[in-house]
Tab-separated table of C-alpha atoms in Angstrom:
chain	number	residue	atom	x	y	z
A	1026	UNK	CA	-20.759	20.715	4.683
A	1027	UNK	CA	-23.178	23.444	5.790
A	1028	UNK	CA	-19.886	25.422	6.299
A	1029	UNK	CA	-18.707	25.152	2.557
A	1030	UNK	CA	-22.312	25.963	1.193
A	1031	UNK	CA	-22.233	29.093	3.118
A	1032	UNK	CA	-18.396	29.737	2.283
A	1033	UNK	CA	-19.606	29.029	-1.395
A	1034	UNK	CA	-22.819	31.530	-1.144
A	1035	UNK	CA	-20.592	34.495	0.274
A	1036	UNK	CA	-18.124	34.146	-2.306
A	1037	UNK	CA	-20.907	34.262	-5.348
A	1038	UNK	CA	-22.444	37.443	-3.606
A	1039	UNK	CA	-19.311	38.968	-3.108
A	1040	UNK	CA	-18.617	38.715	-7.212
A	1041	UNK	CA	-21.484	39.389	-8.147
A	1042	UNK	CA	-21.352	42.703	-5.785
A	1043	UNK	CA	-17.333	43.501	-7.880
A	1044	UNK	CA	-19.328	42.898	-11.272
A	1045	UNK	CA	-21.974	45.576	-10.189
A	1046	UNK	CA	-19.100	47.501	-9.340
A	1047	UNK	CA	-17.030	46.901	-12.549
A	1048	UNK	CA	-20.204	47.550	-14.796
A	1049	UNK	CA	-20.261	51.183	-13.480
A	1050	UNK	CA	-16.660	52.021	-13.424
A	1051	UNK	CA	-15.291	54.530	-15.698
A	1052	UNK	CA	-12.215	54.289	-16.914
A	1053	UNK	CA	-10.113	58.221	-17.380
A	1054	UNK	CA	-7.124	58.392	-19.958
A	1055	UNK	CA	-5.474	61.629	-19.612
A	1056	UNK	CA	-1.924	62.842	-20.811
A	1057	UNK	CA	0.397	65.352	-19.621
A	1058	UNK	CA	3.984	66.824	-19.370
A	1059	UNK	CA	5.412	67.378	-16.082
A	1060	UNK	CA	8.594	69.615	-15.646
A	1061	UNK	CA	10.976	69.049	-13.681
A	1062	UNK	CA	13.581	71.724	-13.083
A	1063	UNK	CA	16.319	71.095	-10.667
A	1064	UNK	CA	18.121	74.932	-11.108
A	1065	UNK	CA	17.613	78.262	-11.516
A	1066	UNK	CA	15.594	79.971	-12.651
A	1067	UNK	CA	12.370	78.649	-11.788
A	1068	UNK	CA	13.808	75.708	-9.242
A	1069	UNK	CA	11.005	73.578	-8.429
A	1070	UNK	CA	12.475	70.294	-7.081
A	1071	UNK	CA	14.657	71.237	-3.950
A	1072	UNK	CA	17.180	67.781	-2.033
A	1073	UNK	CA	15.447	68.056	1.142
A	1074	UNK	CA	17.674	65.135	3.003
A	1075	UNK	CA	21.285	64.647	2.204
A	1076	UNK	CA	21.643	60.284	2.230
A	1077	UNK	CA	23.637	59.569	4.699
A	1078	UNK	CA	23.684	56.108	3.157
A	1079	UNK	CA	26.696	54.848	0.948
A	1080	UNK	CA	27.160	56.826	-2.627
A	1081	UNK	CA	25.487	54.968	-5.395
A	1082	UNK	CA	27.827	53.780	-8.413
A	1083	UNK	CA	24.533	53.717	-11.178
A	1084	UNK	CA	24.535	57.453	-10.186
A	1085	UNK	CA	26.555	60.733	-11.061
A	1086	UNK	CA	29.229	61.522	-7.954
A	1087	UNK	CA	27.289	62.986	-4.861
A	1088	UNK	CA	24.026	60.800	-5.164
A	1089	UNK	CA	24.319	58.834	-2.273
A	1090	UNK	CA	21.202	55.987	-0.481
A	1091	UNK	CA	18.388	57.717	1.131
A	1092	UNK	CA	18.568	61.083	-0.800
A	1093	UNK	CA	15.307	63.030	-0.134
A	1094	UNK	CA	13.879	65.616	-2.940
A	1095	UNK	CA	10.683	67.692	-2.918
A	1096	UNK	CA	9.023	68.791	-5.460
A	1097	UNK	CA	6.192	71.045	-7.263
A	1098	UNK	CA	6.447	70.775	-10.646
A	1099	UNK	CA	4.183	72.660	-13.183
A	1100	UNK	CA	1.830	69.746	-15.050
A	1101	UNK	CA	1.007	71.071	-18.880
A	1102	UNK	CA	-0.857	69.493	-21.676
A	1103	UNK	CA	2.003	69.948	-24.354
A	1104	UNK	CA	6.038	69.533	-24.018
A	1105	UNK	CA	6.607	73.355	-23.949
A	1106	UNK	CA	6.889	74.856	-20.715
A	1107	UNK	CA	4.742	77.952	-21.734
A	1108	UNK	CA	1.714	75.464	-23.119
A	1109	UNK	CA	-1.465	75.218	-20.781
A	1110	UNK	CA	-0.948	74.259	-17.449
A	1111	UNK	CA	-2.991	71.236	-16.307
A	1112	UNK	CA	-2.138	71.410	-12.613
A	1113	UNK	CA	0.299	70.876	-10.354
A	1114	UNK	CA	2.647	67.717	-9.262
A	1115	UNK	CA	3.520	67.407	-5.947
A	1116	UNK	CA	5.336	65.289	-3.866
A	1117	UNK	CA	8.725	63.359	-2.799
A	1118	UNK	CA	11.383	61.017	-4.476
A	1119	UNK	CA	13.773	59.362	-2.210
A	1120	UNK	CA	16.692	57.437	-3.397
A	1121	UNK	CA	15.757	53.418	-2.189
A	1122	UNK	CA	18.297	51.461	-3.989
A	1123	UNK	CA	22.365	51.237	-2.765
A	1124	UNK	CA	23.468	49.498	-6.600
A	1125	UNK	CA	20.517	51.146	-9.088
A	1126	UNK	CA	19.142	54.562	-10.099
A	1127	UNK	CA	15.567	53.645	-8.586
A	1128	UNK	CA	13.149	56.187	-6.310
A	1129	UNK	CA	10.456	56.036	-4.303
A	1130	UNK	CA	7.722	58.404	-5.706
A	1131	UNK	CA	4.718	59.691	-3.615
A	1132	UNK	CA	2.723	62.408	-5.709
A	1133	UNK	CA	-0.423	64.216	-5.849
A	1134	UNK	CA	-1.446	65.353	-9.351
A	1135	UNK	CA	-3.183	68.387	-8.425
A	1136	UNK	CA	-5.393	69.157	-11.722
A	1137	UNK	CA	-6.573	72.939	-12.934
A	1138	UNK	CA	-9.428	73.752	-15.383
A	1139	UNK	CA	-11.595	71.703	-17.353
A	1140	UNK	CA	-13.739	69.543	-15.847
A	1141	UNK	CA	-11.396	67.936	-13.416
A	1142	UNK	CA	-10.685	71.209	-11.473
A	1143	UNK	CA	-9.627	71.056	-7.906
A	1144	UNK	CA	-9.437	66.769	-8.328
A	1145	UNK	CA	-6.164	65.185	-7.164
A	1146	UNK	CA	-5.111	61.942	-8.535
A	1147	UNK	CA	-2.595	59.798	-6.118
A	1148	UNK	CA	0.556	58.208	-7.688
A	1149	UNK	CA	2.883	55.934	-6.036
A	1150	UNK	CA	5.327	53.317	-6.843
A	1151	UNK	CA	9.275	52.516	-7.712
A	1152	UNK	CA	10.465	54.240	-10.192
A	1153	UNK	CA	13.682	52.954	-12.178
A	1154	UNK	CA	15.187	55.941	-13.740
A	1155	UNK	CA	17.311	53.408	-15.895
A	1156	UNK	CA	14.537	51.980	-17.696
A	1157	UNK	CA	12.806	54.012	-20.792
A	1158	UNK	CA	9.390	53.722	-19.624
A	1159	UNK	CA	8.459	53.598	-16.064
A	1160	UNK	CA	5.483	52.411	-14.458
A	1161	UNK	CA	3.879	54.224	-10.657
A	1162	UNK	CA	0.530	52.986	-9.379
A	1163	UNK	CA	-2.459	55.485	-9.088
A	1164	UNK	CA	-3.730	54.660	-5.518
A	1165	UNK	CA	-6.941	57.348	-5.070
A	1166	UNK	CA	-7.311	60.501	-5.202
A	1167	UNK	CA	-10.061	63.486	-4.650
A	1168	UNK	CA	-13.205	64.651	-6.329
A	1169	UNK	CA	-13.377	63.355	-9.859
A	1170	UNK	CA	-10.893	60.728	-8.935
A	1171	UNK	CA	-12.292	59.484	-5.780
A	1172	UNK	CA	-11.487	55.967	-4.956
A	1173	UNK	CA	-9.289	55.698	-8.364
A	1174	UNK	CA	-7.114	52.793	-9.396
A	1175	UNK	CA	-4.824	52.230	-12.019
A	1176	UNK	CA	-1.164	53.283	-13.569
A	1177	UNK	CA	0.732	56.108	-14.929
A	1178	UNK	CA	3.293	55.131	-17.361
A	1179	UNK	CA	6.069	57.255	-17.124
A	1180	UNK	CA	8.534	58.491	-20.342
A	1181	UNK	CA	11.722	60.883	-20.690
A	1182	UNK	CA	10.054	63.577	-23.287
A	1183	UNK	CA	12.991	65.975	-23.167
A	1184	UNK	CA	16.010	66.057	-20.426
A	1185	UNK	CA	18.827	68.638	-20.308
A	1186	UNK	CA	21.721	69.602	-17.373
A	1187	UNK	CA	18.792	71.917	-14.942
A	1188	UNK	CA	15.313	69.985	-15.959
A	1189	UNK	CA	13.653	67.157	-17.439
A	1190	UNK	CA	10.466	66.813	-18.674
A	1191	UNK	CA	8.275	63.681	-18.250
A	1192	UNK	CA	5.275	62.476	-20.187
A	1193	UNK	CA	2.824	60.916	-17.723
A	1194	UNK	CA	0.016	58.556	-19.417
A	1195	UNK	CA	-2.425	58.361	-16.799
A	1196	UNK	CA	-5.342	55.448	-17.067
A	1197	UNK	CA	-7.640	55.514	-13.907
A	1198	UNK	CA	-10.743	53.611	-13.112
A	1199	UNK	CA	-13.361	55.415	-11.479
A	1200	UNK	CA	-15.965	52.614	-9.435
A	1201	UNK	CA	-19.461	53.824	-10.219
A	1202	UNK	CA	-21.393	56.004	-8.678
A	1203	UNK	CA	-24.013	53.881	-6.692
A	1204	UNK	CA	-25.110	56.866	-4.398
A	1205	UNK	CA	-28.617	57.576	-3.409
A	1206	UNK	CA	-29.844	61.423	-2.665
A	1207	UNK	CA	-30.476	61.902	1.118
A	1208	UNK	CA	-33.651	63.009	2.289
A	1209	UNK	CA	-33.972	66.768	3.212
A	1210	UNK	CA	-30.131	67.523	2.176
A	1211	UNK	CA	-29.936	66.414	-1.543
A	1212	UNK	CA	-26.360	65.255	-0.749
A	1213	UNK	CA	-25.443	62.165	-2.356
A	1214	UNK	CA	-24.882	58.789	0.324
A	1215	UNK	CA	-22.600	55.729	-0.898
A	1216	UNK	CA	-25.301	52.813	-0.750
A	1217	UNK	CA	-22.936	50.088	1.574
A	1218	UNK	CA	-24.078	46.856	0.480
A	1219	UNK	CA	-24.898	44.228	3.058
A	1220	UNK	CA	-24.443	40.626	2.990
């Protein structure tokens, strides 16, 4: 019995301690246009392993399991290639599925300018290329974006035979910032709650 109370007691102070938490999260919205351009000029996504897995029939001839692309792809605020760049996208895309056009996308979202400068977001998931909107997880990421959460949704804004450009809808939660000034340094130390 003593054993459930004290089961019981943990749990509360554990919720209560994700409610503090939640109360000082901030949630981030931000939209952007990533290009994609598989050609020259101005190649940015490169097949870094030929599959040596069977060809895929969802696919066009020569896309075959396992396929391996890099890529850095500029990251703009507007559909036009010559509008502000936001930052840089960066990462892989492997071909996971023998029957369907699906990848496996690992990215950092490397942003430029404004007030998220120098942060990285962290994007991963499965990403059906059949499907009109498409859904990655955001899994961390660096200074503003520290410890982040969420999803980018994923859209077809404009495709043609050498690129494609993608609208990403990013929406990131941010937990608060429960960090206490250190003595001497001024540098800021996560507060580690203890049970």
């Amino acid at each position: 019995m003593a054993r459930h109370r004290l089961l019981l007691a943990a749990a509360v102070v554990l919720a209560l301690a994700a409610a503090s938490i939640a109360d000082d999260a901030r949630q981030i919205l931000l939209r952007m246009y990533m290009h994609n351009v598989f050609g020259p000029p101005g190649q940015r996504v490169v097949l870094i392993v030929k599959g040596a897995g069977p060809m895929n029939p969802s696919m066009p001839p020569e896309h075959y399991f396992g396929e391996t692309y890099a890529f850095d792809d500029s990251l703009t605020q507007n559909r036009s290639s010559s509008s502000k760049q936001a930052g840089r996208a960066q990462g892989t895309a492997m071909l996971a599925s023998m029957r369907h056009p699906v990848y496996l996308v690992n990215m950092v979202m490397l942003l430029t300018g404004g007030e998220y400068d120098g942060s990285t977001i962290v994007v991963e998931g499965r990403l059906d290329a059949s499907k009109k909107e498409r859904e990655l997880a955001v899994v961390g990421g660096t200074g503003e974006f520290r410890l982040a959460s969420g999803y980018v949704n994923c859209t077809t804004a404009r495709e043609e035979k050498k690129f494609t450009v993608y609208e990403l809808n990013v929406n990131a939660t941010i937990p608060g910032d429960d960090s206490e000034p250190e003595p001497d340094t001024g540098r800021r130390r996560r507060r580690i709650p203890h049970f």
